[in-house]
mmCIF file of C-alpha atoms and ligand atoms in Angstrom:
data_model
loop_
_atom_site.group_PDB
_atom_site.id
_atom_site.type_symbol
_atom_site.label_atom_id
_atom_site.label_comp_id
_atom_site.label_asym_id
_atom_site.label_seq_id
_atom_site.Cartn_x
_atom_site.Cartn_y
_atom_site.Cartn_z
ATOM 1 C CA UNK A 218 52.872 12.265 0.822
ATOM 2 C CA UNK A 219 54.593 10.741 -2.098
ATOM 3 C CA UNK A 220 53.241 10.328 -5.423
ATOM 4 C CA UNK A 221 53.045 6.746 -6.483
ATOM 5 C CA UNK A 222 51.772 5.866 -9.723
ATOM 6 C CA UNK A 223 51.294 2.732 -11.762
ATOM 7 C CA UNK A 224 50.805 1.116 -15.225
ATOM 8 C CA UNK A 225 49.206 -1.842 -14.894
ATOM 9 C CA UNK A 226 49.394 -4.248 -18.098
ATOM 10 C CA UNK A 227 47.072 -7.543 -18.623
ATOM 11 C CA UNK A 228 49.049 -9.820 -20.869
ATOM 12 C CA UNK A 229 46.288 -10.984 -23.371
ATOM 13 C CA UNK A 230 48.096 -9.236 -25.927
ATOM 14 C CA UNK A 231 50.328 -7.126 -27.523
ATOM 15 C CA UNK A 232 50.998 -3.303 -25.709
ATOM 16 C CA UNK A 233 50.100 -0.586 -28.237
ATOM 17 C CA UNK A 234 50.437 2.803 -28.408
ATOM 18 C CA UNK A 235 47.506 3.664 -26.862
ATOM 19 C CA UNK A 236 49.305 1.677 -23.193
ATOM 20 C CA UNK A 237 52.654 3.617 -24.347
ATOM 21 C CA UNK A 238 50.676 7.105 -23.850
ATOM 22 C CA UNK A 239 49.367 5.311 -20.719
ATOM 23 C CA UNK A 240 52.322 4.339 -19.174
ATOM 24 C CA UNK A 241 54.090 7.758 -19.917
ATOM 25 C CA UNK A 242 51.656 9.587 -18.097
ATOM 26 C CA UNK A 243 51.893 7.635 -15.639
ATOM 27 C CA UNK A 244 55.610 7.255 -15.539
ATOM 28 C CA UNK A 245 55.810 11.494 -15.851
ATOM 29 C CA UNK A 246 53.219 12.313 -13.358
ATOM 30 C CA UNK A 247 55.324 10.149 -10.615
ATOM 31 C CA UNK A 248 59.178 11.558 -11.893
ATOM 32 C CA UNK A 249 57.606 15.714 -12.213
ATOM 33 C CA UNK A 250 56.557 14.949 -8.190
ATOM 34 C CA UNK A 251 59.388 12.956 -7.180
ATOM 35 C CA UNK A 252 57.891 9.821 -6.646
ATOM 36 C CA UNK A 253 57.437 6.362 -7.899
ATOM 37 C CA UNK A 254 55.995 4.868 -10.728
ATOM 38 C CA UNK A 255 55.151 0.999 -10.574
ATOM 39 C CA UNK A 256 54.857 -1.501 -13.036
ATOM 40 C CA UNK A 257 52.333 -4.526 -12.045
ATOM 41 C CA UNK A 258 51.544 -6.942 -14.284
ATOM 42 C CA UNK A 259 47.785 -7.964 -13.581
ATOM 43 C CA UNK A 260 47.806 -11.563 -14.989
ATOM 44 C CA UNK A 261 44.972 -13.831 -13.206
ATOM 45 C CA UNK A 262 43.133 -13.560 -16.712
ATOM 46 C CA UNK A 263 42.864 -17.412 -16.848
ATOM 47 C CA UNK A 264 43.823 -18.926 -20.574
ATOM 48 C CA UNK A 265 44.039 -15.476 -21.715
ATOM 49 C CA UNK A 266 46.734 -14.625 -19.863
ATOM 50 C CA UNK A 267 50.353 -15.060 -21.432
ATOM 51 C CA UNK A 268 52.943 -15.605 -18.991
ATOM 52 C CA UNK A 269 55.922 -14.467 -21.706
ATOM 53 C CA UNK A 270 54.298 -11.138 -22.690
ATOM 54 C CA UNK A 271 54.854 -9.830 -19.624
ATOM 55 C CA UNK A 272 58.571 -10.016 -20.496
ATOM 56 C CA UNK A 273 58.118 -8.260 -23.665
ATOM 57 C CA UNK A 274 56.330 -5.692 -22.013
ATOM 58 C CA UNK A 275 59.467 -4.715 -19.923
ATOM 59 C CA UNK A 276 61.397 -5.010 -22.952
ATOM 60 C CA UNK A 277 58.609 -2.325 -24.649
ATOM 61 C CA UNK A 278 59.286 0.151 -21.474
ATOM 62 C CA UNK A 279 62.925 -0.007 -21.468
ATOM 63 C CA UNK A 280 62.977 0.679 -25.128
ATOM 64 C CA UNK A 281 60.432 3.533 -24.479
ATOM 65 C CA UNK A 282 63.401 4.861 -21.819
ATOM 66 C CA UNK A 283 60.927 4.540 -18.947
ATOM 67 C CA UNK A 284 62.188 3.427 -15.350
ATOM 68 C CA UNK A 285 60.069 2.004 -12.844
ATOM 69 C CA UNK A 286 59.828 -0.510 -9.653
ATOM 70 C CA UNK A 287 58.173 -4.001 -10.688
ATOM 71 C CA UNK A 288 55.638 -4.877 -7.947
ATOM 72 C CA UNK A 289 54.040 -8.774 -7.548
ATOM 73 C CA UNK A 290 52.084 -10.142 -10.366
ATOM 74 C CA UNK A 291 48.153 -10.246 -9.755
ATOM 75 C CA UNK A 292 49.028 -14.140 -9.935
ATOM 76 C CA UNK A 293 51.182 -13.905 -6.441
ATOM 77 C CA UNK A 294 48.016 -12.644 -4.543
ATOM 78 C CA UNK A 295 45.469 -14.617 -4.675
ATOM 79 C CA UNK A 296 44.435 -15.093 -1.176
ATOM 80 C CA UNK A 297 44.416 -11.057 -0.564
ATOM 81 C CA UNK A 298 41.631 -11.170 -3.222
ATOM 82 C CA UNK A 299 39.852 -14.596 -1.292
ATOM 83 C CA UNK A 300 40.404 -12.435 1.999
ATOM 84 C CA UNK A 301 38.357 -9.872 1.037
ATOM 85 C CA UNK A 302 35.936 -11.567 -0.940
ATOM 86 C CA UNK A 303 34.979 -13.213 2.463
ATOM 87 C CA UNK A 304 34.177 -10.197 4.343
ATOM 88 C CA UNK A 305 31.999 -8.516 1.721
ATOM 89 C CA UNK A 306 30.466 -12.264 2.324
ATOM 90 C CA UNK A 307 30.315 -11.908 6.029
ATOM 91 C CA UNK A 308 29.222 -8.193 5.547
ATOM 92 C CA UNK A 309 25.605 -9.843 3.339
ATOM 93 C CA UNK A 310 26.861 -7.482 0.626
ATOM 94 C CA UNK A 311 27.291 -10.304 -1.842
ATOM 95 C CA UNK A 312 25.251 -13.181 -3.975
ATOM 96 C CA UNK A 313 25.831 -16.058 -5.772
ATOM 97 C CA UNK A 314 24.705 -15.709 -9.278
ATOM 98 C CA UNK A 315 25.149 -18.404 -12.132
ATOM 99 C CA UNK A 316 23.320 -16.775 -14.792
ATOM 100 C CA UNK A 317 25.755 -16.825 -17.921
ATOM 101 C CA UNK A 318 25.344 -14.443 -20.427
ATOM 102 C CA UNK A 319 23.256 -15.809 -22.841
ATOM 103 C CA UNK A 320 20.793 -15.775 -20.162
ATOM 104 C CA UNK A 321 21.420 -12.110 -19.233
ATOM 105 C CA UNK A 322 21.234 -10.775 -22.664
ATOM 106 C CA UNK A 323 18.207 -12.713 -22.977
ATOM 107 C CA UNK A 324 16.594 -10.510 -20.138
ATOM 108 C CA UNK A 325 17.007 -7.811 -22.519
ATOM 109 C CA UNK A 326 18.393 -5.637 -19.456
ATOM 110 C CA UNK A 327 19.334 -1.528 -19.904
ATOM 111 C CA UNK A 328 23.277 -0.819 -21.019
ATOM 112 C CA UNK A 329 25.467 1.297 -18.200
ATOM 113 C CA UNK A 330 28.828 2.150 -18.058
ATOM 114 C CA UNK A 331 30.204 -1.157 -19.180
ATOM 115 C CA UNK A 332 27.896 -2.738 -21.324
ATOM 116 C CA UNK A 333 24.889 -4.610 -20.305
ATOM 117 C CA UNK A 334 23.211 -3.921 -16.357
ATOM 118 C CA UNK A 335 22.637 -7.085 -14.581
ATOM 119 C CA UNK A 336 18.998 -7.163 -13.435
ATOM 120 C CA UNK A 337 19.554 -8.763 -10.243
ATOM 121 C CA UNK A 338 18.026 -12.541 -11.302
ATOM 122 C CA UNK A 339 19.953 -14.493 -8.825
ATOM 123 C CA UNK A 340 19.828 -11.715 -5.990
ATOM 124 C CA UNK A 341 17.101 -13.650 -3.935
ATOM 125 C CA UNK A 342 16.989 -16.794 -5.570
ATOM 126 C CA UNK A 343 18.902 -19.962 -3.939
ATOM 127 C CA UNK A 344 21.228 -21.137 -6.650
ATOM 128 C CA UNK A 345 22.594 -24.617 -7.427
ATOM 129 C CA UNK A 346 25.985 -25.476 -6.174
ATOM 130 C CA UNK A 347 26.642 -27.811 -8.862
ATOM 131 C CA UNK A 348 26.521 -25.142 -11.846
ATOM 132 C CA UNK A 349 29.863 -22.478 -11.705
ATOM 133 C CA UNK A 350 28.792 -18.897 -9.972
ATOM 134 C CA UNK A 351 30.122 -15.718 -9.912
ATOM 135 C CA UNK A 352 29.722 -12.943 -6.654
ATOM 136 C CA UNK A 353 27.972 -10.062 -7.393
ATOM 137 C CA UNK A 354 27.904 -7.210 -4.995
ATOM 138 C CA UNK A 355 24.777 -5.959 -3.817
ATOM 139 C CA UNK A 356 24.979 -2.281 -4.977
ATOM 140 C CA UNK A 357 22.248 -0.707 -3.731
ATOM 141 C CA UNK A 358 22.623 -2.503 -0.455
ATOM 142 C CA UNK A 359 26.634 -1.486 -0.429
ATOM 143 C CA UNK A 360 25.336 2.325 -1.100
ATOM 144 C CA UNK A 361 23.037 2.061 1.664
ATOM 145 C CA UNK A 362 25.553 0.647 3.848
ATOM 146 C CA UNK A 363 28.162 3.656 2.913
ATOM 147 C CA UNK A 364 26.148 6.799 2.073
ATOM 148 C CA UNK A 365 27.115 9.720 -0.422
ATOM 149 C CA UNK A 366 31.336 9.049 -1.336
ATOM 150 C CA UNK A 367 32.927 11.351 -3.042
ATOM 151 C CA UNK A 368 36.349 10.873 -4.776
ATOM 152 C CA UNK A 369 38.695 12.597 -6.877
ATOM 153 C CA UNK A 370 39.923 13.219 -10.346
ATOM 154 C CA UNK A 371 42.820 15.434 -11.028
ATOM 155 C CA UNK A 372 41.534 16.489 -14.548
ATOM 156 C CA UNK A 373 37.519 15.790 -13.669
ATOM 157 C CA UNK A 374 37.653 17.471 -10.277
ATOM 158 C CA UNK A 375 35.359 16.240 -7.633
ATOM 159 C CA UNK A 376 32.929 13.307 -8.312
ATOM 160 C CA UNK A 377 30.431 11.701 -6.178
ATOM 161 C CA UNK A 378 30.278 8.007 -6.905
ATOM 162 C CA UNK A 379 28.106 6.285 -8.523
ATOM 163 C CA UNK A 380 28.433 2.519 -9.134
ATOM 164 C CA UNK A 381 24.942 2.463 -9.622
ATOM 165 C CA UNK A 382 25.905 2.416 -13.261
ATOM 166 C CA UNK A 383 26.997 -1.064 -13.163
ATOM 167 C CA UNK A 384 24.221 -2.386 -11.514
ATOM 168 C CA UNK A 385 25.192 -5.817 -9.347
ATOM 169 C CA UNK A 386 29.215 -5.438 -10.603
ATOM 170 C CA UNK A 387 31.188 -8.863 -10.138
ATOM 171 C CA UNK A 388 33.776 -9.222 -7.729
ATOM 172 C CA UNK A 389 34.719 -13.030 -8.264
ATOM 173 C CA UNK A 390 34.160 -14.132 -11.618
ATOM 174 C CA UNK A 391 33.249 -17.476 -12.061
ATOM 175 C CA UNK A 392 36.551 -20.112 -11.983
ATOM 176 C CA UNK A 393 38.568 -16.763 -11.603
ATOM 177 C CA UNK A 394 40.050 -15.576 -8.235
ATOM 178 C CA UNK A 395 38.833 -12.196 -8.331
ATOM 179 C CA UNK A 396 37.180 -9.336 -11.203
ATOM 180 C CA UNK A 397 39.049 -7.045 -12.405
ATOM 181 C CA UNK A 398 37.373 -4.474 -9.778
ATOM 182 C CA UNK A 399 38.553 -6.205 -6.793
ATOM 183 C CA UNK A 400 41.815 -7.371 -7.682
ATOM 184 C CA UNK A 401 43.164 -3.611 -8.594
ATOM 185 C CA UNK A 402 41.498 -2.193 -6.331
ATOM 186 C CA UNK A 403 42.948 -4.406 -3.464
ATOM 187 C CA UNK A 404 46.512 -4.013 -5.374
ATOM 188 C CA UNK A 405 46.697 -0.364 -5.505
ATOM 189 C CA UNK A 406 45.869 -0.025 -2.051
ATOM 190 C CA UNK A 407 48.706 -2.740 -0.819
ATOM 191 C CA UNK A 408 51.303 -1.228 -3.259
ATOM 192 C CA UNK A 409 50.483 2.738 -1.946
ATOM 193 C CA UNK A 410 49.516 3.829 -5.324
ATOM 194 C CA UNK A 411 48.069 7.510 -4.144
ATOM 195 C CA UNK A 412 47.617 8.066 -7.940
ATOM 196 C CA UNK A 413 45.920 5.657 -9.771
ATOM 197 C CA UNK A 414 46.811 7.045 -13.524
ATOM 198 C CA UNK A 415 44.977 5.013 -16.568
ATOM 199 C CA UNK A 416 42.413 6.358 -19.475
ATOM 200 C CA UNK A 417 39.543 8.007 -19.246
ATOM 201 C CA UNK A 418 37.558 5.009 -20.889
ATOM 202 C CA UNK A 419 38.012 3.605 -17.471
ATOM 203 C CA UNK A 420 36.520 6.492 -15.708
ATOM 204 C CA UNK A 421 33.214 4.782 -14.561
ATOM 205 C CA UNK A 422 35.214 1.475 -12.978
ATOM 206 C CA UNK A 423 36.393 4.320 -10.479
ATOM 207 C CA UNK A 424 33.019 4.923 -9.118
ATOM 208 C CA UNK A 425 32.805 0.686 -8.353
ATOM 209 C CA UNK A 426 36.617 1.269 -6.584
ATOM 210 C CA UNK A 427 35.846 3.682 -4.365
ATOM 211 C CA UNK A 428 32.988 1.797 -3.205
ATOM 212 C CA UNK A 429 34.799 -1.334 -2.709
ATOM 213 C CA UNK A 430 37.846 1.003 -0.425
ATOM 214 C CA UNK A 431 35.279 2.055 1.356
ATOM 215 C CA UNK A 432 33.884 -1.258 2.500
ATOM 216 C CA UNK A 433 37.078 -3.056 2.712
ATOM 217 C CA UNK A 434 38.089 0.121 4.625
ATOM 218 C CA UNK A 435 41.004 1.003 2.292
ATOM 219 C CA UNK A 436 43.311 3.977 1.457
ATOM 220 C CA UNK A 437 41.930 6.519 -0.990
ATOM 221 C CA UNK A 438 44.105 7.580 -3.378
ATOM 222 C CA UNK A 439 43.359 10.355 -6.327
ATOM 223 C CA UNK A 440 43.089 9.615 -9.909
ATOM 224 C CA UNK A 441 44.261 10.636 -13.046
ATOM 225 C CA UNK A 442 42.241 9.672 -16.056
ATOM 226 C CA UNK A 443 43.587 10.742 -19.123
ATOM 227 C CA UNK A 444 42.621 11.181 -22.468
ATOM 228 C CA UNK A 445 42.677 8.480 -24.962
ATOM 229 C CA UNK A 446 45.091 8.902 -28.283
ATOM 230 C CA UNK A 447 43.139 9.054 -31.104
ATOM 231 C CA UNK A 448 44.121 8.523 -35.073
ATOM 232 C CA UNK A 449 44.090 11.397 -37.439
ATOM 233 C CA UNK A 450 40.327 10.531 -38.140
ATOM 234 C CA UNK A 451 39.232 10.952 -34.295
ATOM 235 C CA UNK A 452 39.290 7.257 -33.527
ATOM 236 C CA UNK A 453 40.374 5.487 -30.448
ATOM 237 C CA UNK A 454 43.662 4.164 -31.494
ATOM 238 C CA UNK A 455 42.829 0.988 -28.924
ATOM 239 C CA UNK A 456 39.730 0.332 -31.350
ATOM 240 C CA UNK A 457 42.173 0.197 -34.644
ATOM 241 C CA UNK A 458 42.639 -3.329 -35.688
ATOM 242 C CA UNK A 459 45.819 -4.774 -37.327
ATOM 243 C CA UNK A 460 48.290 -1.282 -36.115
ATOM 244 C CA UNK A 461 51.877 -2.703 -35.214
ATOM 245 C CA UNK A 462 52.212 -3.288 -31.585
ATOM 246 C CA UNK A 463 55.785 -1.512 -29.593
ATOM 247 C CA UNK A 464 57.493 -4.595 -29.934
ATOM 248 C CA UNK A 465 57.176 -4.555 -33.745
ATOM 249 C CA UNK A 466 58.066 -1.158 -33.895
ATOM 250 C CA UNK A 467 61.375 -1.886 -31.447
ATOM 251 C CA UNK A 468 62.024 -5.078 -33.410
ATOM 252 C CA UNK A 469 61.633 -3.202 -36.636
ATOM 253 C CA UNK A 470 64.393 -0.653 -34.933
ATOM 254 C CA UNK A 471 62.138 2.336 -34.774
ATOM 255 C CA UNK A 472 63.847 4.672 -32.139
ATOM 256 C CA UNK A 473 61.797 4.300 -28.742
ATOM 257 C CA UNK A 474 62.835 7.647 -27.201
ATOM 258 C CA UNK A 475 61.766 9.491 -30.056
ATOM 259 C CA UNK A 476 58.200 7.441 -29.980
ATOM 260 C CA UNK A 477 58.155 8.730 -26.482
ATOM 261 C CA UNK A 478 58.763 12.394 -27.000
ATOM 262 C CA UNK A 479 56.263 11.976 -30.161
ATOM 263 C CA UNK A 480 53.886 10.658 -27.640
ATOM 264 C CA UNK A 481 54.711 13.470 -25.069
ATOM 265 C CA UNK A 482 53.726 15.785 -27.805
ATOM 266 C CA UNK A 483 50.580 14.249 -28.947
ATOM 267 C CA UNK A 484 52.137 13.166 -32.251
ATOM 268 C CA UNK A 485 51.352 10.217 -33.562
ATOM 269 C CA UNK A 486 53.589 8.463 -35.493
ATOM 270 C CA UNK A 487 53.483 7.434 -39.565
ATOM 271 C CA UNK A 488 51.694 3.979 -39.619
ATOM 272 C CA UNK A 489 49.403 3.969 -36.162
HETATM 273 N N1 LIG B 272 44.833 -4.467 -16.448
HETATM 274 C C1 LIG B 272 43.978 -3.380 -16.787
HETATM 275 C C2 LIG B 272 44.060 -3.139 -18.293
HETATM 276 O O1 LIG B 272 45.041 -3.560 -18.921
HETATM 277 C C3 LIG B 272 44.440 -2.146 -16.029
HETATM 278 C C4 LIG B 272 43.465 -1.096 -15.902
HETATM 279 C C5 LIG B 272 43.886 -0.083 -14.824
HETATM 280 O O2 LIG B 272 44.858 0.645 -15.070
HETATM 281 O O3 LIG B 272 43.262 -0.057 -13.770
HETATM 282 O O4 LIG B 272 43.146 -2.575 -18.861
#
């Protein structure tokens, strides 16, 4: 089968080094095997999203000397995500919950994988159509309804899922079409991404994906989690405030290709 890969931008702001890395890996791993490497620009964000990054963002590839095939914008899709929304509906795998988050972190619930682990407040309570709600898929229910699911990591090996970690994980946020979750997992099944390449600090969303292709009865595809680039002081460079973003560095006329190969070579440049 051939390898597709993707990088898969939001446009709230400003690519960094830290998506260069991301998008090289991905970029590489798809060119060594002959395949493709996709570019999807996941933009249903609401007011954070910013329509003209996305264009700066091709610019910051281009300059970076990758090549790749542009695939629809999250924004073009919306009723693939409202499709399958409806039949985790229809499957009872989903509730309404209108709890914002005031009122979750005043629950005082544990912290998983990302952050704070809805309780489950709204899971058997009737909620009030008037006030905005998000869906929140019934984990333990979904688990039941799947059993053990195992996927694969090409660095991490073999790992048996466990969304658990997330607790009741959105899949429709509230006045937005889809979560995160759902809307790349939905994508990267309809744009044959066998590869789904990104940092490791997304590791733990994987175990909520391949629960989600399982009941939406999706392709599985392997993935490649990488490690994140860290500063000469071991931090995440994503974390570093205030570092100049690719399209300073191309406007400032910093050579691209050579960022690349520095990149390539785990050397980070003066000034990240
Ligand atoms: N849009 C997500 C981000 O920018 C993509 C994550 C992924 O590669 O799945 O973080």
């Amino acid at each position: 089968m051939q390898t597709v890969t993707r990088f898969a931008p939001s446009p709230n702001g400003h690519l960094h080094l830290g998506h260069a890395f991301s998008a090289i890996v991905a970029h590489d791993l798809a060119k060594a095997a002959g395949g493709r490497f996709l570019l999807r620009i996941e933009d249903i964000d609401g007011p954070r999203s910013r329509p003209e990054l996305a264009d700066e963002f091709r610019r910051d590839l281009e300059w970076l000397g990758l090549e790749w095939e542009e695939v629809p914008a999250q924004s073009t899709r919306l009723a693939s995500y409202e499709a399958a929304a409806e039949q985790l509906v229809q499957a009872g795998l989903v509730y309404s919950c209108t709890c914002t988050r005031k009122e979750i972190e005043a629950i005082e619930p544990r912290r998983g994988a990302d952050g704070l682990v809805y309780p489950g407040s709204c899971r058997d309570r009737p909620h009030d159509p008037g006030k905005p709600a998000a869906l929140r898929l019934d984990i333990d229910s979904a688990m039941e309804r799947v059993g053990e699911i195992i996927w694969t990591d090409e660095i991490a090996g073999s790992v048996i899922a466990d969304p658990r970690e997330f607790g009741d994980v959105v899949i429709v946020r509230k006045e937005l079409p889809a979560s995160y979750h759902l809307a790349a997992t939905l994508d990267d099944a309809a744009d044959g991404v066998t590869l789904v390449t990104r940092g490791e600090d997304l590791f733990a969303s994987s175990h909520v994906h391949r629960l989600l292709q399982e009941l939406l009865k999706l392709p599985v595809p392997r993935w490649h989690h990488h490690r994140l680039l860290l500063d000469e002081n071991g931090e995440k460079l994503a974390k570093r405030r205030g570092s100049p973003s690719l399209a300073d560095r191309r406007i400032a006329g910093e050579d691209g290709l050579m960022l690349a190969e520095q990149l390539r070579l785990q050397e980070l440049p003066v000034g990240t």
